[in-house]
Coordinates of C-alpha atoms in Angstrom, one line a residue:
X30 CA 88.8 118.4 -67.4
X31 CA 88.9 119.4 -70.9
X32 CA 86.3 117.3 -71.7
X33 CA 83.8 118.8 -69.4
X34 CA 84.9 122.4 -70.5
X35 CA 83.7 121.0 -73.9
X36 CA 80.9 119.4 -72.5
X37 CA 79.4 122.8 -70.6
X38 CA 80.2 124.8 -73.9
X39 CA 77.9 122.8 -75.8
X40 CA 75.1 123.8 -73.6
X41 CA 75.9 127.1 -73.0
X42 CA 76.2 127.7 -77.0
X43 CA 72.3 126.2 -77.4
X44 CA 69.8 128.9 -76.5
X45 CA 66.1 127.8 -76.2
X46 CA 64.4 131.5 -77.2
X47 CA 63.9 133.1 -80.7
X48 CA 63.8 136.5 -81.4
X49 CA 60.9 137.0 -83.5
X50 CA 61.7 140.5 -85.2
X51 CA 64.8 139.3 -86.6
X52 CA 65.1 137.3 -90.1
X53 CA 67.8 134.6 -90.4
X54 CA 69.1 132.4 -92.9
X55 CA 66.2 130.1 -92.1
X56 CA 64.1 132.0 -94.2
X57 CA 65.9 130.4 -97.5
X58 CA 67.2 127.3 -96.8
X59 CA 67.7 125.2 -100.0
X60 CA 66.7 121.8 -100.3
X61 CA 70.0 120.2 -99.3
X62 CA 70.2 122.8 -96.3
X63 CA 66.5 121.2 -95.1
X64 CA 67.2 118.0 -95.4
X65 CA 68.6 117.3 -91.3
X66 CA 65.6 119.4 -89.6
X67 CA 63.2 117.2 -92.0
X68 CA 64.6 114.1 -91.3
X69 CA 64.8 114.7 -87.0
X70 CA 61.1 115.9 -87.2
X71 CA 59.8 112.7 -89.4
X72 CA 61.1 111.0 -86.3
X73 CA 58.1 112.6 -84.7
X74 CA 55.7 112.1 -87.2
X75 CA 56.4 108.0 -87.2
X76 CA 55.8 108.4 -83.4
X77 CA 52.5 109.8 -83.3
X78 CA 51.5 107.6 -85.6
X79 CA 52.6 104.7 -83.9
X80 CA 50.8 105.8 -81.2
X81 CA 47.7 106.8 -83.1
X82 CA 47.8 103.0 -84.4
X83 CA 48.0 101.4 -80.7
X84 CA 44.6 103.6 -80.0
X85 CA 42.9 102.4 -82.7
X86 CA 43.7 98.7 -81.5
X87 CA 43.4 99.3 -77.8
X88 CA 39.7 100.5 -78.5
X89 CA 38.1 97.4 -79.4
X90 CA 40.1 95.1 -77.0
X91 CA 39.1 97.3 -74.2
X92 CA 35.5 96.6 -75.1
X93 CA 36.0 93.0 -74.2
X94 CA 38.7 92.9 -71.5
X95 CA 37.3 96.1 -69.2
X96 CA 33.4 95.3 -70.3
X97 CA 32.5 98.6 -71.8
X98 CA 30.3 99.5 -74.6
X99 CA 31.1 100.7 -77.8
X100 CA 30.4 104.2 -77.2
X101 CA 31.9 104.4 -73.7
X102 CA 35.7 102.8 -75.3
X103 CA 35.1 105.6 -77.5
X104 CA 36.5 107.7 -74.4
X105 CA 39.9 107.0 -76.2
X106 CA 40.0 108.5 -78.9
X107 CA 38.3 111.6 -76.9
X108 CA 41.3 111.7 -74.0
X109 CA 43.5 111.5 -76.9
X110 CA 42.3 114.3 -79.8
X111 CA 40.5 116.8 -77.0
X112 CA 44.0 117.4 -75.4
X113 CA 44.8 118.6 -79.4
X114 CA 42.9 121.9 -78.7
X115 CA 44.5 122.8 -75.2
X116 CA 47.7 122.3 -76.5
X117 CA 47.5 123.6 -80.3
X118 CA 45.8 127.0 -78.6
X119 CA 47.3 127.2 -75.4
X120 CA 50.1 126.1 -73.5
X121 CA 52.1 125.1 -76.7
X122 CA 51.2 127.5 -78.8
X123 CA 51.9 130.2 -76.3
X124 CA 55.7 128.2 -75.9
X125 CA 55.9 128.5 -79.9
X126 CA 55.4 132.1 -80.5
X127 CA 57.6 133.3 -77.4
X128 CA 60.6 130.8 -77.6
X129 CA 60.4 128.9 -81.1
X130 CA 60.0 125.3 -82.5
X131 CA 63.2 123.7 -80.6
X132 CA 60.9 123.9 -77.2
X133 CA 57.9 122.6 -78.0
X134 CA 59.2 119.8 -79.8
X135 CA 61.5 119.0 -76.1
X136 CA 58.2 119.8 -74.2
X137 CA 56.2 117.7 -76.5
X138 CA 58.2 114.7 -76.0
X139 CA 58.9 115.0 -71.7
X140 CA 54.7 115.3 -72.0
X141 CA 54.7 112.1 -74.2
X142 CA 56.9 110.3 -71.7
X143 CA 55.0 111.4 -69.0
X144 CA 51.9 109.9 -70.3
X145 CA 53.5 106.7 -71.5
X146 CA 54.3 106.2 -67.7
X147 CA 50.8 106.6 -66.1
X148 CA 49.8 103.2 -68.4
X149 CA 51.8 101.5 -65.9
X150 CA 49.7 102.4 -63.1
X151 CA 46.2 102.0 -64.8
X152 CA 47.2 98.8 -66.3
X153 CA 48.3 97.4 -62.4
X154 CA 44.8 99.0 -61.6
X155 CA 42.6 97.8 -64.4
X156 CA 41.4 101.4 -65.0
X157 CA 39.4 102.3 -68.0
X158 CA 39.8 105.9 -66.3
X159 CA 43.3 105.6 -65.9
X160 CA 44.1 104.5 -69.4
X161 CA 42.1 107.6 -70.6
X162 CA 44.4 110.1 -68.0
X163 CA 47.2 108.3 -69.3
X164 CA 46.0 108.9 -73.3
X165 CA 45.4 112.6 -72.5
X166 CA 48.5 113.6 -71.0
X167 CA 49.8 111.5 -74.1
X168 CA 47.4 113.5 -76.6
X169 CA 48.9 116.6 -75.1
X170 CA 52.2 115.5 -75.6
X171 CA 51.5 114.8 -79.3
X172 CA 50.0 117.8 -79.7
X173 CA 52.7 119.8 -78.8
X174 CA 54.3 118.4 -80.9
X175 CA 51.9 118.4 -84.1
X176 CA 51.2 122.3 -83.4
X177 CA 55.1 122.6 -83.9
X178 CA 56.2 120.1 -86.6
X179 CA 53.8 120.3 -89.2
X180 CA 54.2 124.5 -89.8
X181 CA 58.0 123.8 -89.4
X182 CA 58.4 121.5 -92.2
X183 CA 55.5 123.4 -94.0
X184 CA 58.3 126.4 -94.1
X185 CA 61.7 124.8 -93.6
X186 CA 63.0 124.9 -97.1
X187 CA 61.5 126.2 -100.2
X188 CA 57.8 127.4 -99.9
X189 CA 56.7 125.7 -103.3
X190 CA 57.6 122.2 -101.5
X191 CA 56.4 122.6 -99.0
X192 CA 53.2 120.2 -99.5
X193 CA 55.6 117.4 -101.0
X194 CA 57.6 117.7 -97.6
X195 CA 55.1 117.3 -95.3
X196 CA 53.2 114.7 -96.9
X197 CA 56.7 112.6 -97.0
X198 CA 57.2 113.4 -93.2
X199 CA 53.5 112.0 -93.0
X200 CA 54.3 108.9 -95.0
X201 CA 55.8 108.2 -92.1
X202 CA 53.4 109.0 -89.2
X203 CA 51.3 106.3 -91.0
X204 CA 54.1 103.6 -91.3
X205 CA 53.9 104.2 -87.5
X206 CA 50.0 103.5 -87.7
X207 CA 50.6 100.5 -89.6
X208 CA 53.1 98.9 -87.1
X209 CA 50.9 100.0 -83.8
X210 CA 48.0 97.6 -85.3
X211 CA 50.4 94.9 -85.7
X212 CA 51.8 95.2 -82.5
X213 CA 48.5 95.3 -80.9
X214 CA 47.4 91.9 -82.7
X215 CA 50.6 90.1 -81.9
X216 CA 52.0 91.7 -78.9
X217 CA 49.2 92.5 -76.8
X218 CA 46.2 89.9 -77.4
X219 CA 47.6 87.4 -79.4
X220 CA 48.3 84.7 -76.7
X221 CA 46.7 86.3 -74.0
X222 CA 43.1 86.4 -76.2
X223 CA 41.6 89.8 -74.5
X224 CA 42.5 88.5 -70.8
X225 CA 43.4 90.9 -68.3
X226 CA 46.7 89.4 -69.0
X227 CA 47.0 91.3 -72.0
X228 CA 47.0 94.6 -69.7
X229 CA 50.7 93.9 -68.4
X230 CA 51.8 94.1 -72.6
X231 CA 50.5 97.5 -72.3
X232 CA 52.7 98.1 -69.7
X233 CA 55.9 97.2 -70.6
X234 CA 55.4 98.3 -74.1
X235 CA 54.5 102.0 -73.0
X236 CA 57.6 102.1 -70.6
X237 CA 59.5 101.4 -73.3
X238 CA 57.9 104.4 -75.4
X239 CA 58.7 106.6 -72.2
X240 CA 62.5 106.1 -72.1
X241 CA 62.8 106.6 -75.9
X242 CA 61.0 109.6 -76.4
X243 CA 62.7 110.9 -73.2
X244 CA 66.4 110.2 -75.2
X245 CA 64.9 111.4 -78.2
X246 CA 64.1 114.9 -76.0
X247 CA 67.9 115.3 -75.5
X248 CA 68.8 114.6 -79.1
X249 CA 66.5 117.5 -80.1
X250 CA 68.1 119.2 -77.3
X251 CA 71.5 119.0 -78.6
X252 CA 71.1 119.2 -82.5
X253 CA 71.3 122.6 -84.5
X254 CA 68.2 122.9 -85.9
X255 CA 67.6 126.3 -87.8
X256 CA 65.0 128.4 -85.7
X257 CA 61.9 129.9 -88.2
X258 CA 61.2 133.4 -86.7
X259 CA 58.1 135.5 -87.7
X260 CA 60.0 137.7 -90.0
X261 CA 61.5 134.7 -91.9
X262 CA 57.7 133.5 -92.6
X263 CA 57.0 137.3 -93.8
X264 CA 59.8 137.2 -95.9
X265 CA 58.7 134.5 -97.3
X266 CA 55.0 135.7 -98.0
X267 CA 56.1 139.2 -99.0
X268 CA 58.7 138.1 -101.9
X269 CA 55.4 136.4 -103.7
X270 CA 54.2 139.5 -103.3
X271 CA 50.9 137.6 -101.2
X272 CA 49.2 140.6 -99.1
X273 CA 47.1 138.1 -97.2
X274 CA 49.6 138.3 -94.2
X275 CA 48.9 142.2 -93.6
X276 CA 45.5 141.5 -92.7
X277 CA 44.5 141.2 -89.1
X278 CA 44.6 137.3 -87.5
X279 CA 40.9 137.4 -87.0
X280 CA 39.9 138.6 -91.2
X281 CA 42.6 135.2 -92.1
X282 CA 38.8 133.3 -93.4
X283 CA 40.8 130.7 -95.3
X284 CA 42.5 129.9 -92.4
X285 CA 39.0 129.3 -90.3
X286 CA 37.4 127.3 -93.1
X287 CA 40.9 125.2 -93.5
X288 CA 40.6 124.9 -89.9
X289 CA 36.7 123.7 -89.6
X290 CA 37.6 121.4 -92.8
X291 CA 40.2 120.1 -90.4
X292 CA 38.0 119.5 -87.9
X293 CA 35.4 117.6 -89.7
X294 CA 37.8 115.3 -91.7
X295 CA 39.9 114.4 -88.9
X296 CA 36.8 113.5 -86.3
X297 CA 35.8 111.3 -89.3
X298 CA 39.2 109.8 -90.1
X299 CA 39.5 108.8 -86.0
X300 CA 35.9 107.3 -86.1
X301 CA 36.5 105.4 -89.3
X302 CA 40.1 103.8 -87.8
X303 CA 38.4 103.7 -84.3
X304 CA 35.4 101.4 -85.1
X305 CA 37.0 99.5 -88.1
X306 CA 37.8 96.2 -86.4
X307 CA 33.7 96.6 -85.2
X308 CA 33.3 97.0 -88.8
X309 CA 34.8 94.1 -90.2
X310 CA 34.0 91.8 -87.2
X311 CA 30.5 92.4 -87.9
X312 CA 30.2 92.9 -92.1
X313 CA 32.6 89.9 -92.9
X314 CA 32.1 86.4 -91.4
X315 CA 34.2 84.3 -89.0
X316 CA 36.4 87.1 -88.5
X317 CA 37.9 87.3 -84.7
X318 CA 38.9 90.6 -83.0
X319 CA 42.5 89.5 -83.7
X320 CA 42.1 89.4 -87.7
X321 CA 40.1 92.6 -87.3
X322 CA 43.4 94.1 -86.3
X323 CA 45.8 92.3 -88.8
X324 CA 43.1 93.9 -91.8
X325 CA 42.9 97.1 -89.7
X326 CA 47.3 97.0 -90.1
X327 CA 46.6 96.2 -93.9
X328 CA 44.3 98.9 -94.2
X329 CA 46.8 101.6 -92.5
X330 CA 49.6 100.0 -95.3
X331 CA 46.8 101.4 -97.8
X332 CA 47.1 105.1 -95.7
X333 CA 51.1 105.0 -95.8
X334 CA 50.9 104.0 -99.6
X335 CA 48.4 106.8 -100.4
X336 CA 50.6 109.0 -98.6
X337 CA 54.0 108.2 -100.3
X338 CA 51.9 108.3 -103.9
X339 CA 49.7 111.2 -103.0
X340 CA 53.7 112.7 -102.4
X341 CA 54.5 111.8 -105.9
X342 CA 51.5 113.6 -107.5
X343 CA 52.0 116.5 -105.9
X344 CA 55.1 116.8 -107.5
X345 CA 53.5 116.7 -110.9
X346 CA 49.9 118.1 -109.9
X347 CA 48.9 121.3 -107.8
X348 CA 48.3 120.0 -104.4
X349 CA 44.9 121.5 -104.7
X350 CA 43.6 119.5 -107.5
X351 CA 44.9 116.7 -105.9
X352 CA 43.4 117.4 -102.5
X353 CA 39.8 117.7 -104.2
X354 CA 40.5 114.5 -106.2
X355 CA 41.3 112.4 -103.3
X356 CA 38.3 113.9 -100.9
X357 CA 35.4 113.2 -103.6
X358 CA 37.0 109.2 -103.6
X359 CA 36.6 109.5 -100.1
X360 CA 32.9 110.7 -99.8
X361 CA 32.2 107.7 -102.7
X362 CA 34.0 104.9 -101.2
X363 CA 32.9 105.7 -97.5
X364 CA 29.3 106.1 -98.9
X365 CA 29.9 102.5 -100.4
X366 CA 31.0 100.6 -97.2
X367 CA 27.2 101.6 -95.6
X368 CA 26.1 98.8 -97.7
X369 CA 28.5 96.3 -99.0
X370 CA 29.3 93.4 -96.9
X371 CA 32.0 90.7 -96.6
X372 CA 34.9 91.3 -98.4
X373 CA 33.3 93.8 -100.6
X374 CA 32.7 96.2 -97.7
X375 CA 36.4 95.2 -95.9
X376 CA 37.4 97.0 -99.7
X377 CA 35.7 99.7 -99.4
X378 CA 36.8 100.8 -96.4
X379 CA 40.7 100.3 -97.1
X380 CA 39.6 102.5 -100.3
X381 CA 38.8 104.8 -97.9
X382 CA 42.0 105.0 -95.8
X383 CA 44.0 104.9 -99.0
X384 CA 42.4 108.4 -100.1
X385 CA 42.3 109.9 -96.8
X386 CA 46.4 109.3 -96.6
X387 CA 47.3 113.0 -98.2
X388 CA 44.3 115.3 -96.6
X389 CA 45.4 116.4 -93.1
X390 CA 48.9 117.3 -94.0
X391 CA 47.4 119.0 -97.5
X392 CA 44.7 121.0 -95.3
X393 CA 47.7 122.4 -93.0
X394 CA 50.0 123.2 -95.7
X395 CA 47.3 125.1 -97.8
X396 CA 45.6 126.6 -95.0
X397 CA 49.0 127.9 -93.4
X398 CA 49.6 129.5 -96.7
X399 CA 50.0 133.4 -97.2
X400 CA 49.8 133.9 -93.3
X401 CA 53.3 135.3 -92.9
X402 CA 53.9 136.5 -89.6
X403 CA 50.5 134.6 -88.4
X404 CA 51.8 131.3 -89.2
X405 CA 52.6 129.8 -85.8
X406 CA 49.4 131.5 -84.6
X407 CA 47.7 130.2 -87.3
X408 CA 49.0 126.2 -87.3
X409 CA 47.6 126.5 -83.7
X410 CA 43.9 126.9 -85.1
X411 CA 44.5 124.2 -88.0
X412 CA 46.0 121.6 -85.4
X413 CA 43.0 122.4 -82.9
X414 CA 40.9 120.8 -85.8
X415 CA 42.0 117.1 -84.6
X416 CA 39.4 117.9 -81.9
X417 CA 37.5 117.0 -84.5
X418 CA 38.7 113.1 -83.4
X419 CA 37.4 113.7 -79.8
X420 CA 33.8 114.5 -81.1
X421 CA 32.7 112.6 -84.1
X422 CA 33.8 108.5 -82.7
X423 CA 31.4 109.1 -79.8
X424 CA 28.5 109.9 -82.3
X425 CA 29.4 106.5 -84.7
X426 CA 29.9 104.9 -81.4
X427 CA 26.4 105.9 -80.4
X428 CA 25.0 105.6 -83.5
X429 CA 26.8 101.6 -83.8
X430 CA 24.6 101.1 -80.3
X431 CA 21.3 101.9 -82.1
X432 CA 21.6 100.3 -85.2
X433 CA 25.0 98.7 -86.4
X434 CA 28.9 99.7 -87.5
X435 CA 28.3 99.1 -91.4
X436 CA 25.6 101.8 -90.7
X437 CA 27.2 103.7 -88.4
X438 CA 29.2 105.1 -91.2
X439 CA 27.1 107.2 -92.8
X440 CA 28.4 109.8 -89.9
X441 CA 31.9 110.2 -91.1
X442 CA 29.7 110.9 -94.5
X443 CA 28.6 113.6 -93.2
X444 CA 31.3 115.0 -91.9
X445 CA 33.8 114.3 -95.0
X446 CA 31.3 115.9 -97.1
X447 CA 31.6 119.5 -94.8
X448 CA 35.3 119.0 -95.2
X449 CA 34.7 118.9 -98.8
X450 CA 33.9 122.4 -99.1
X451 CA 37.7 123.9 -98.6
X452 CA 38.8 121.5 -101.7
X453 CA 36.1 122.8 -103.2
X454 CA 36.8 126.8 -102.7
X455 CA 40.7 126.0 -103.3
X456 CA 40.2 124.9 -106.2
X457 CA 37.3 127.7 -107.9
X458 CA 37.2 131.0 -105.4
X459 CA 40.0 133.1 -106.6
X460 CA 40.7 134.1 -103.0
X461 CA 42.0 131.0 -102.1
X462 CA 43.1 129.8 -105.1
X463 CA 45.1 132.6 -106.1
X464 CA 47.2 132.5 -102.5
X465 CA 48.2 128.9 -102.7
X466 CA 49.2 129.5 -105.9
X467 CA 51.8 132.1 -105.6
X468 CA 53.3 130.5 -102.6
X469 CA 53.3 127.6 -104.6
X470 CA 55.1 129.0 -107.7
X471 CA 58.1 131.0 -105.4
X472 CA 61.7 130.9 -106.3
X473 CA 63.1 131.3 -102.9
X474 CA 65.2 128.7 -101.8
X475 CA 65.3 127.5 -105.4
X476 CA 67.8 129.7 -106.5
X477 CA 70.1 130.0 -103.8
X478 CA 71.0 126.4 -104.7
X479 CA 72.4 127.5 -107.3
X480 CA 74.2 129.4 -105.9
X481 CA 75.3 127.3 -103.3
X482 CA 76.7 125.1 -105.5
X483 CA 78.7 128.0 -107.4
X484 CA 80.3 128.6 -104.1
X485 CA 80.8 125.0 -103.7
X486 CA 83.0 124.7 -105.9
X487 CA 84.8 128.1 -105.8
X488 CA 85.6 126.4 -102.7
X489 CA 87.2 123.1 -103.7
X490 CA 89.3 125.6 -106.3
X491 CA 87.6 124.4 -109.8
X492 CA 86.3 127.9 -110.1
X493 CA 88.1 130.5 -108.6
X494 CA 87.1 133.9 -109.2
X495 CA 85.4 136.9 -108.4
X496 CA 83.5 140.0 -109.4
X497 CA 85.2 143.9 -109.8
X498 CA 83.8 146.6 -109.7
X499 CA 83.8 147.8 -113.0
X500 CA 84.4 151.3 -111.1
X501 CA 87.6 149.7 -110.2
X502 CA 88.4 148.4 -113.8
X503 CA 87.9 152.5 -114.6
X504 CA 89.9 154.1 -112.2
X505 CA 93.4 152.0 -113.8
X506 CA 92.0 153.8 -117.1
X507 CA 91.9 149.8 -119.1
X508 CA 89.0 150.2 -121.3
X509 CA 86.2 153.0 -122.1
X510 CA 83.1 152.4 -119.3
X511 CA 80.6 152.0 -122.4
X512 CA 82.9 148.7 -123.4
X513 CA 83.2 147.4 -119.8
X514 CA 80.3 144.4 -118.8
X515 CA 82.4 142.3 -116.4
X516 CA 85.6 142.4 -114.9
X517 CA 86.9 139.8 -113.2
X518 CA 90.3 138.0 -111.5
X519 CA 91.4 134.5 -111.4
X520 CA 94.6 132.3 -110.7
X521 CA 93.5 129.3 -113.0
X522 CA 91.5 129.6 -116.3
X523 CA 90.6 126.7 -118.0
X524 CA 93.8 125.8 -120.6
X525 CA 95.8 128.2 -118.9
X526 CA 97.8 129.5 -115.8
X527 CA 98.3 132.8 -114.6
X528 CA 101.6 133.8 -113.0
X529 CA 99.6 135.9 -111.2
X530 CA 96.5 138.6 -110.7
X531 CA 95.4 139.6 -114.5
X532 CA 92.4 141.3 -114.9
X533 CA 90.0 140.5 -118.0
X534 CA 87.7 142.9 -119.4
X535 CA 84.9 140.8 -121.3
X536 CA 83.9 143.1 -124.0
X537 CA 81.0 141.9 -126.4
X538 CA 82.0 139.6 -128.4
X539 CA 85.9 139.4 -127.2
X540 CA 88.2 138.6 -124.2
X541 CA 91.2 140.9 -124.0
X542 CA 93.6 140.9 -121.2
X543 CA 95.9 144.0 -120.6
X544 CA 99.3 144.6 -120.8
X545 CA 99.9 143.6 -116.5
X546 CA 100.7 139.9 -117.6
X547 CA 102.2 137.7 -120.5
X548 CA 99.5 136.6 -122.5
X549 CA 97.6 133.3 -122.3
X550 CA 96.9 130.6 -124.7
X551 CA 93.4 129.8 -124.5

């Protein structure tokens, strides 16, 4: 009996609903006090990943095994990124601003599950239809999930990290994109050789994604993660003394143009990781659909090492500079693969997903800056940019039709080039600059650590004392006020002990103690 009593008071305790107007200690955790919400959201990150990388190998195999063309598998990666907008601006979102990040992070997952169970149907069916249901109630799921986490760790813990956090949080999204590949090539096809066979792999692997992410729903659920309200994000905007956040949500222009740079990286990063087993298949000889897959996993280890690397700069370099840095390597090494063949070209490309590794989380970190009580609002818009991965693979799929892959890739060009543009005005408009740099130089969070650790050990009884007024000190008529800078009481002084309460009046250059106690040898 008293274990149920416990067991109801643990629910009853956990609310699901924020109350925006009011600030909390959220607003400056320290770096120790971030450290569980970061690590239970990094879960997330390693999941869409991981199911990000399965796309990307599902896409090609489903060319062969349900007979489609290039252009038509494509219908993947739309399923999967156009959900991003419904849910980044709509249902989610509106879940976000009215109840907090603890919902949408629950509803993100049940949506995931959800998804994960409809493969077992079209895989029984053979549906090329099906799977794409199945991806876009899973794209919706992820999301969700994306329009939450990536603002939460962008504000959970001291603003000036808040690049370095969630680039390490996406160090781990592409881990997951490197094991999905792998998976895919040894899992999936390897025995069955792109048989309908393979289809029943699908299956059981997605049911297994389904009841994990529906545990992981109740872990969430149950764990006491700090709730960011609005007025903790003002806070935060308002002690750097950034007056971008009083601005209306439709005059926020850095936030559009982060959001269209969003949109035009991602739809080229998809198309890229979409078509790159068509890529090397074709550009490299006696290469099978299999192998394709083992150099697409070695070219996602390149994305999760640019990532962790990219992390490290960051804390050395303004995110900015580096953001430019890595998008003009892009634009060279992308430009490179349209003509280079064999192993040449397979380098190229891998070049390519190595730079790419630190953009999307730098683009919603940046572009989330200064936005204060906009911020959930304003992730929405930045996240919707993945739509960006439902429109650009269908044009390189086209385009790979027509002419070939290698050439094909002159579309992501394109688009990387238009992303380019925000690195560019980051880094040399004053507008934007000037924003990302005063979030990026605040102290809050910072100093409370030290703080903290004062208290810490007030605590544990190495330092036990505590400020007087020095009205008080006055009153008992000890010293003259002009003398008086601190006053303070303490039971145990370094190289002495106190019988009891003695007050010491710190004068400038001297320590006195009055006539209350016997005197101390110090």
């Amino acid at each position: 009996m008293g274990a149920s009593n416990k067991l109801k008071a643990v629910f009853h305790k956990r609310s699901l609903k924020a109350d925006n107007s009011q600030r909390t200690p959220a607003s400056e955790l320290t770096l120790r006090q971030s450290l569980l919400p970061l690590c239970l959201v990094t879960i997330l990150f390693f999941l869409w990943g991981f199911a990000y990388g399965l796309l990307d190998t599902l896409n090609k195999h489903f060319q062969t095994t349900l007979h489609i063309s290039k252009a038509r598998s494509s219908g993947l990666q739309a399923a999967y990124f156009g959900a991003y907008p419904l849910a980044s601006l709509g249902y989610a979102n509106w879940i976000l601003r009215r109840f907090g990040y603890k919902p949408v992070f629950m509803f993100g997952l049940c949506l995931y599950g959800i998804g994960a169970l409809f493969m077992w149907p079209a895989g029984l069916k053979r549906s090329f239809g099906g799977f794409c249901g199945a991806t876009f109630v899973i794209g919706s799921g992820l999301g969700s999930l994306e329009t939450a986490a990536n603002p939460y760790l962008a504000v959970v813990g001291p603003p000036r990290y808040s690049e370095l956090r969630i680039n390490i949080a996406q160090g781990f999204n592409a881990i997951g994109t490197v094991i999905g590949p792998v998976l895919g090539s040894y899992a999936f096809f390897k025995e069955t050789n792109d048989s309908v066979a393979s289809l029943k792999n699908v299956q059981w692997v997605y049911l297994a994604i389904a009841i994990f992410v529906f545990c992981l729903a109740g872990v969430f659920y149950i764990s006491p993660l700090p709730e960011i309200t609005d007025s903790d994000m003002q806070f935060q905007v308002t002690e750097t003394h950034v007056d971008q956040a009083d601005k209306s949500f439709w005059k926020q222009y850095t936030l559009f143009h982060a959001a269209f740079a969003q949109f035009c990286y991602t739809g080229s990063q998809v198309a890229i990781a979409g078509y790159f087993i068509n890529y090397v298949t074709e550009t490299r000889s006696n290469t099978s659909s299999a192998l394709g897959a083992k150099y697409l996993a070695g070219a996602q280890g390149c994305f999760a090492a640019g990532r962790f690397s990219g992390s490290l700069l960051m804390k050395f370099i303004k995110p900015r500079k580096v953001l430019l840095f890595y998008m003009c390597a892009i634009i060279a090494f992308c430009s490179a693969a349209i003509t280079q063949r064999q192993n040449t070209g397979l380098a190229m490309l891998m070049l390519t997903l190595f730079f790419e590794s630190i953009i999307f989380p730098t683009l919603v970190a940046l572009g989330i800056r200064g936005l204060g009580r906009h911020t959930k609002r304003g992730s929405g818009w930045i996240v919707a940019g993945v739509a960006g991965g439902a429109c650009v693979p269908p044009l390189l799929g086209e385009t790979a039709d027509l002419h070939d892959t290698a050439f094909a890739m002159l579309v992501p060009v394109i688009f990387f080039v238009a992303s380019w543009t925000y690195g560019v005005c980051v880094n040399f408009v004053p507008h934007y600059r000037d924003t990302a740099d005063k979030i990026g130089q605040s102290e809050i969070g910072v100093n409370n650590e030290e703080h903290n650790q004062k208290d810490d050990l007030e605590k544990a009884g190495v330092v036990e004392s505590e400020e007087v007024e020095k009205d008080a000190a006055l009153a008992e008529g000890l010293v003259p006020s002009a003398s008086v800078e601190r006053v303070c009481t303490s039971q145990k002084i370094r190289g002495g002990e106190l019988s009891g309460p003695s007050p010491l009046i710190i004068l400038q250059d001297e320590v006195v103690t009055t006539s209350l106690s016997p005197s101390i040898a110090i």
